[in-house]
CSV table of C-alpha atoms in Angstrom, one decimal:
chain,number,residue,atom,x,y,z
A,1,MET,CA,0.1,-21.9,5.4
A,2,LEU,CA,3.2,-19.7,5.3
A,3,GLU,CA,3.1,-17.0,8.0
A,4,ILE,CA,5.5,-14.1,7.8
A,5,SER,CA,6.3,-11.5,10.5
A,6,VAL,CA,9.7,-9.9,10.0
A,7,SER,CA,11.8,-6.8,10.6
A,8,LYS,CA,15.2,-6.0,9.2
A,9,SER,CA,17.8,-3.3,9.9
A,10,PHE,CA,21.2,-2.5,8.2
A,11,ASN,CA,23.7,-0.7,10.3
A,12,GLY,CA,21.0,0.6,12.6
A,13,PHE,CA,18.8,1.8,9.7
A,14,LYS,CA,15.4,0.0,9.6
A,15,VAL,CA,14.6,-1.3,6.1
A,16,ILE,CA,11.6,-3.6,7.0
A,17,ASP,CA,9.4,-2.6,9.9
A,18,LYS,CA,7.4,-5.7,11.0
A,19,VAL,CA,6.0,-6.8,7.6
A,20,GLU,CA,3.3,-9.3,8.3
A,21,PHE,CA,1.2,-11.4,5.9
A,22,LYS,CA,0.1,-15.0,5.3
A,23,VAL,CA,0.2,-17.1,2.1
A,24,ALA,CA,-2.1,-20.1,1.7
A,25,SER,CA,-0.8,-23.3,0.1
A,26,GLY,CA,-1.1,-23.1,-3.6
A,27,GLU,CA,-1.7,-19.3,-3.6
A,28,PHE,CA,0.1,-16.9,-6.0
A,29,VAL,CA,0.9,-13.7,-4.1
A,30,CYS,CA,2.6,-10.7,-5.7
A,31,VAL,CA,4.5,-8.3,-3.4
A,32,VAL,CA,4.5,-4.8,-4.9
A,33,GLY,CA,6.4,-1.7,-3.8
A,34,GLU,CA,8.6,1.1,-5.1
A,35,SER,CA,12.3,0.5,-5.8
A,36,GLY,CA,14.4,0.3,-2.6
A,37,CYS,CA,11.5,-0.6,-0.3
A,38,GLY,CA,13.0,-3.9,0.7
A,39,LYS,CA,11.1,-6.4,-1.6
A,40,THR,CA,14.3,-8.3,-2.5
A,41,THR,CA,15.5,-8.3,1.1
A,42,LEU,CA,12.1,-9.8,2.1
A,43,LEU,CA,12.5,-12.7,-0.3
A,44,ARG,CA,16.1,-13.3,0.9
A,45,ILE,CA,14.8,-13.4,4.5
A,46,ILE,CA,12.2,-16.0,3.6
A,47,ALA,CA,14.8,-18.0,1.7
A,48,GLY,CA,17.1,-18.0,4.7
A,49,LEU,CA,19.8,-15.8,3.0
A,50,GLU,CA,19.4,-12.8,5.4
A,51,SER,CA,19.3,-12.5,9.2
A,52,PHE,CA,16.1,-10.9,10.6
A,53,GLU,CA,14.0,-10.2,13.6
A,54,GLY,CA,10.6,-11.9,13.9
A,55,GLU,CA,9.3,-15.3,12.8
A,56,ILE,CA,8.5,-17.3,9.7
A,57,THR,CA,6.5,-20.5,10.0
A,58,TYR,CA,5.2,-23.0,7.5
A,59,ASN,CA,2.2,-25.1,8.6
A,60,GLY,CA,2.9,-24.0,12.2
A,61,ARG,CA,6.5,-25.0,12.2
A,62,GLU,CA,9.9,-23.3,11.5
A,63,ILE,CA,10.2,-23.2,7.7
A,64,ASN,CA,12.5,-25.8,6.1
A,65,ARG,CA,14.6,-23.8,3.6
A,66,LYS,CA,15.1,-27.0,1.5
A,67,SER,CA,11.4,-26.7,0.6
A,68,ILE,CA,12.1,-23.3,-1.2
A,69,GLY,CA,13.0,-22.6,-4.8
A,70,PHE,CA,14.4,-19.2,-5.8
A,71,VAL,CA,14.3,-17.5,-9.2
A,72,PHE,CA,16.5,-14.4,-9.3
A,73,GLN,CA,16.4,-11.2,-11.3
A,74,ASP,CA,19.3,-12.3,-13.3
A,75,ASP,CA,19.4,-15.9,-14.5
A,76,ARG,CA,22.7,-16.8,-12.8
A,77,LEU,CA,23.4,-19.6,-15.2
A,78,LEU,CA,26.9,-21.2,-15.3
A,79,PRO,CA,28.3,-20.4,-18.8
A,80,TRP,CA,30.3,-23.6,-19.0
A,81,LYS,CA,27.3,-25.8,-18.3
A,82,THR,CA,24.6,-26.8,-20.7
A,83,THR,CA,20.9,-26.1,-20.2
A,84,ILE,CA,20.2,-29.4,-18.5
A,85,GLU,CA,23.4,-29.3,-16.5
A,86,ASN,CA,22.4,-25.9,-15.2
A,87,VAL,CA,18.9,-27.2,-14.3
A,88,LEU,CA,20.4,-30.1,-12.4
A,89,PHE,CA,22.9,-28.0,-10.6
A,90,GLY,CA,20.8,-27.5,-7.4
A,91,ILE,CA,20.0,-31.2,-7.2
A,92,GLY,CA,23.7,-32.0,-7.6
A,93,ILE,CA,24.6,-29.9,-4.6
A,94,ARG,CA,22.2,-31.9,-2.4
A,95,LYS,CA,22.9,-35.4,-3.7
A,96,LYS,CA,24.3,-37.6,-6.5
A,97,ILE,CA,22.3,-37.0,-9.6
A,98,GLY,CA,20.3,-40.1,-10.8
A,99,GLU,CA,18.6,-41.1,-14.0
A,100,GLU,CA,15.2,-40.2,-12.4
A,101,ASP,CA,16.6,-36.6,-11.8
A,102,VAL,CA,17.7,-36.3,-15.4
A,103,GLU,CA,14.2,-37.4,-16.6
A,104,LEU,CA,12.6,-34.9,-14.3
A,105,ALA,CA,14.8,-32.2,-15.6
A,106,ARG,CA,13.8,-33.1,-19.2
A,107,ARG,CA,10.1,-33.0,-18.3
A,108,VAL,CA,10.4,-29.6,-16.6
A,109,LEU,CA,12.3,-28.2,-19.5
A,110,ARG,CA,9.5,-29.4,-21.8
A,111,ASP,CA,7.0,-27.7,-19.4
A,112,VAL,CA,8.8,-24.3,-19.7
A,113,GLY,CA,9.1,-24.6,-23.5
A,114,LEU,CA,12.8,-25.6,-23.8
A,115,ARG,CA,12.4,-29.0,-25.4
A,116,GLY,CA,15.3,-29.5,-27.8
A,117,PHE,CA,17.6,-27.0,-26.0
A,118,GLU,CA,18.9,-29.4,-23.4
A,119,ASN,CA,22.4,-29.3,-24.7
A,120,HIS,CA,22.7,-25.7,-25.5
A,121,TYR,CA,25.0,-23.3,-23.6
A,122,PRO,CA,23.7,-20.1,-22.1
A,123,LYS,CA,25.4,-17.9,-24.8
A,124,GLU,CA,23.3,-19.7,-27.3
A,125,LEU,CA,20.0,-18.8,-25.6
A,126,SER,CA,17.9,-15.6,-25.7
A,127,GLY,CA,17.1,-13.7,-22.6
A,128,GLY,CA,13.7,-15.2,-22.3
A,129,MET,CA,15.1,-18.7,-22.7
A,130,ARG,CA,17.7,-18.1,-20.1
A,131,GLN,CA,15.0,-17.0,-17.6
A,132,ARG,CA,13.1,-20.2,-18.5
A,133,VAL,CA,16.2,-22.2,-17.5
A,134,GLY,CA,16.4,-20.3,-14.2
A,135,LEU,CA,12.7,-21.1,-13.6
A,136,ALA,CA,13.3,-24.8,-14.5
A,137,ARG,CA,16.2,-25.0,-12.1
A,138,ALA,CA,14.1,-23.7,-9.2
A,139,ILE,CA,11.2,-26.1,-10.1
A,140,VAL,CA,13.2,-29.2,-10.6
A,141,ILE,CA,14.1,-29.4,-6.9
A,142,GLN,CA,10.4,-29.8,-6.3
A,143,PRO,CA,9.9,-27.0,-3.8
A,144,GLU,CA,6.7,-26.4,-1.9
A,145,ILE,CA,7.3,-22.6,-2.0
A,146,LEU,CA,8.6,-20.7,-5.1
A,147,LEU,CA,10.2,-17.3,-4.5
A,148,MET,CA,10.5,-15.1,-7.6
A,149,ASP,CA,12.4,-11.8,-7.6
A,150,GLU,CA,11.4,-9.7,-10.6
A,151,PRO,CA,12.5,-12.4,-13.0
A,152,PHE,CA,11.1,-10.7,-16.1
A,153,SER,CA,12.2,-7.2,-15.4
A,154,SER,CA,15.1,-7.2,-18.0
A,155,LEU,CA,13.0,-8.6,-20.8
A,156,ASP,CA,11.3,-6.7,-23.6
A,157,GLU,CA,7.6,-6.1,-23.3
A,158,ILE,CA,6.5,-8.8,-25.7
A,159,THR,CA,8.7,-11.5,-24.2
A,160,ARG,CA,7.8,-10.4,-20.7
A,161,GLU,CA,4.1,-10.8,-21.3
A,162,LYS,CA,4.6,-14.2,-22.9
A,163,MET,CA,6.7,-15.3,-19.9
A,164,GLN,CA,3.9,-14.1,-17.6
A,165,GLU,CA,1.3,-16.2,-19.5
A,166,GLU,CA,3.6,-19.3,-19.4
A,167,LEU,CA,4.2,-18.8,-15.7
A,168,VAL,CA,0.5,-18.8,-15.0
A,169,GLU,CA,0.0,-21.9,-17.0
A,170,LEU,CA,2.8,-23.6,-15.2
A,171,TRP,CA,1.4,-22.5,-11.8
A,172,GLU,CA,-2.0,-23.8,-12.6
A,173,LYS,CA,-0.5,-27.1,-13.5
A,174,GLU,CA,2.0,-27.4,-10.5
A,175,LYS,CA,0.0,-25.4,-7.9
A,176,LYS,CA,3.1,-24.3,-6.1
A,177,THR,CA,2.9,-21.6,-3.4
A,178,VAL,CA,4.4,-18.6,-5.1
A,179,ILE,CA,5.6,-15.2,-3.8
A,180,PHE,CA,6.5,-13.0,-6.7
A,181,VAL,CA,8.2,-9.6,-6.2
A,182,THR,CA,7.6,-6.9,-8.7
A,183,HIS,CA,7.3,-3.1,-9.1
A,184,SER,CA,5.0,-3.5,-12.0
A,185,ILE,CA,1.3,-3.0,-11.1
A,186,GLU,CA,0.1,-4.6,-14.3
A,187,GLU,CA,2.3,-7.7,-13.8
A,188,ALA,CA,1.0,-8.1,-10.3
A,189,VAL,CA,-2.7,-7.9,-11.3
A,190,PHE,CA,-2.1,-10.3,-14.2
A,191,LEU,CA,-0.3,-12.9,-12.2
A,192,ALA,CA,-1.6,-12.8,-8.6
A,193,THR,CA,-4.5,-14.3,-6.7
A,194,ARG,CA,-3.6,-11.6,-4.1
A,195,VAL,CA,-1.4,-8.5,-4.1
A,196,VAL,CA,0.4,-7.4,-1.0
A,197,VAL,CA,1.4,-3.7,-1.2
A,198,LEU,CA,4.4,-2.4,0.7
A,199,THR,CA,5.0,1.2,1.8
A,200,PRO,CA,8.3,3.0,1.1
A,201,ARG,CA,11.2,2.3,3.4
A,202,PRO,CA,11.0,1.3,6.1
A,203,SER,CA,8.5,-1.0,4.5
A,204,ARG,CA,5.3,-2.1,6.1
A,205,VAL,CA,2.2,-3.7,4.6
A,206,ALA,CA,0.1,-0.9,3.2
A,207,GLY,CA,-2.7,-3.3,2.3
A,208,GLU,CA,-3.7,-6.4,0.5
A,209,ILE,CA,-6.0,-6.8,-2.5
A,210,VAL,CA,-7.6,-10.1,-3.6
A,211,ILE,CA,-7.6,-10.3,-7.5
A,212,ASP,CA,-10.9,-11.9,-8.3
A,213,LEU,CA,-10.5,-12.2,-12.1
A,214,ALA,CA,-11.0,-15.3,-14.3
A,215,ARG,CA,-8.1,-16.7,-16.2
A,216,PRO,CA,-6.8,-16.1,-18.8
A,217,ARG,CA,-6.9,-12.4,-17.8
A,218,ASP,CA,-7.6,-9.6,-20.2
A,219,ARG,CA,-5.2,-6.7,-19.6
A,220,THR,CA,-7.6,-4.3,-21.4
A,221,SER,CA,-10.8,-5.1,-19.5
A,222,ALA,CA,-12.4,-2.6,-17.2
A,223,ASN,CA,-12.2,-4.9,-14.2
A,224,PHE,CA,-8.4,-5.5,-14.8
A,225,ASN,CA,-7.8,-1.7,-14.9
A,226,ARG,CA,-10.0,-1.3,-11.8
A,227,TYR,CA,-7.7,-3.5,-9.8
A,228,LYS,CA,-4.7,-1.7,-11.2
A,229,LYS,CA,-6.2,1.5,-9.9
A,230,GLU,CA,-6.8,0.0,-6.4
A,231,VAL,CA,-3.1,-1.1,-6.2
A,232,LEU,CA,-2.0,2.3,-7.4
A,233,GLU,CA,-4.1,4.0,-4.7
A,234,LEU,CA,-2.5,1.9,-2.0
A,235,LEU,CA,0.9,2.8,-3.4
A,236,LYS,CA,-0.2,6.5,-3.2
A,237,LEU,CA,1.0,7.1,-6.7
A,238,LYS,CA,-0.6,10.0,-8.6
């Protein structure tokens, strides 16, 4: 169980005001809020990249940041490295890369649909493929918790929906604990087992909604749109 209770101020201006929620092991939680409400800052706090007030524990203990993988909004690939070299970059920072690491990277690349692209450079890949490399890089370190900061926001609608479907398939296979930040209500309802809605800055938890829909989810169904309306109402959007 990941337990979060945090506040954050910049130059005396409060951005996050005691945001509190819990994430069960293997759960897929989407955090939704308007632009500028502190969603990315919240992820950076959980990842240990920002100072904060409060407490974050995992299974009753201080969280070990080595157990966290992070997928950023932009892919942050190194242009001089091949796909597999980019995927292995995080492992290489921690230790000497072994043959078992290379085999794991190849397997993860297959899982994200990039078999045959191991030796391509970032400039040779589409936007969706580059995001798949970023996802593989986070997964290959075998994190217990996966943080995702609007990773599909720059993709076209067709590619974005395909990536969402592939992410759900991968999550169902790996059963990682996922916290996924988005400002898209539809994306949150499609992906999440539970949606945490944040207020405008300074952000607090406005409410939580359990998404009780079978998978694969039908974006056009009445129940799907009912959940979208519930999230919308919490966001107080008219």
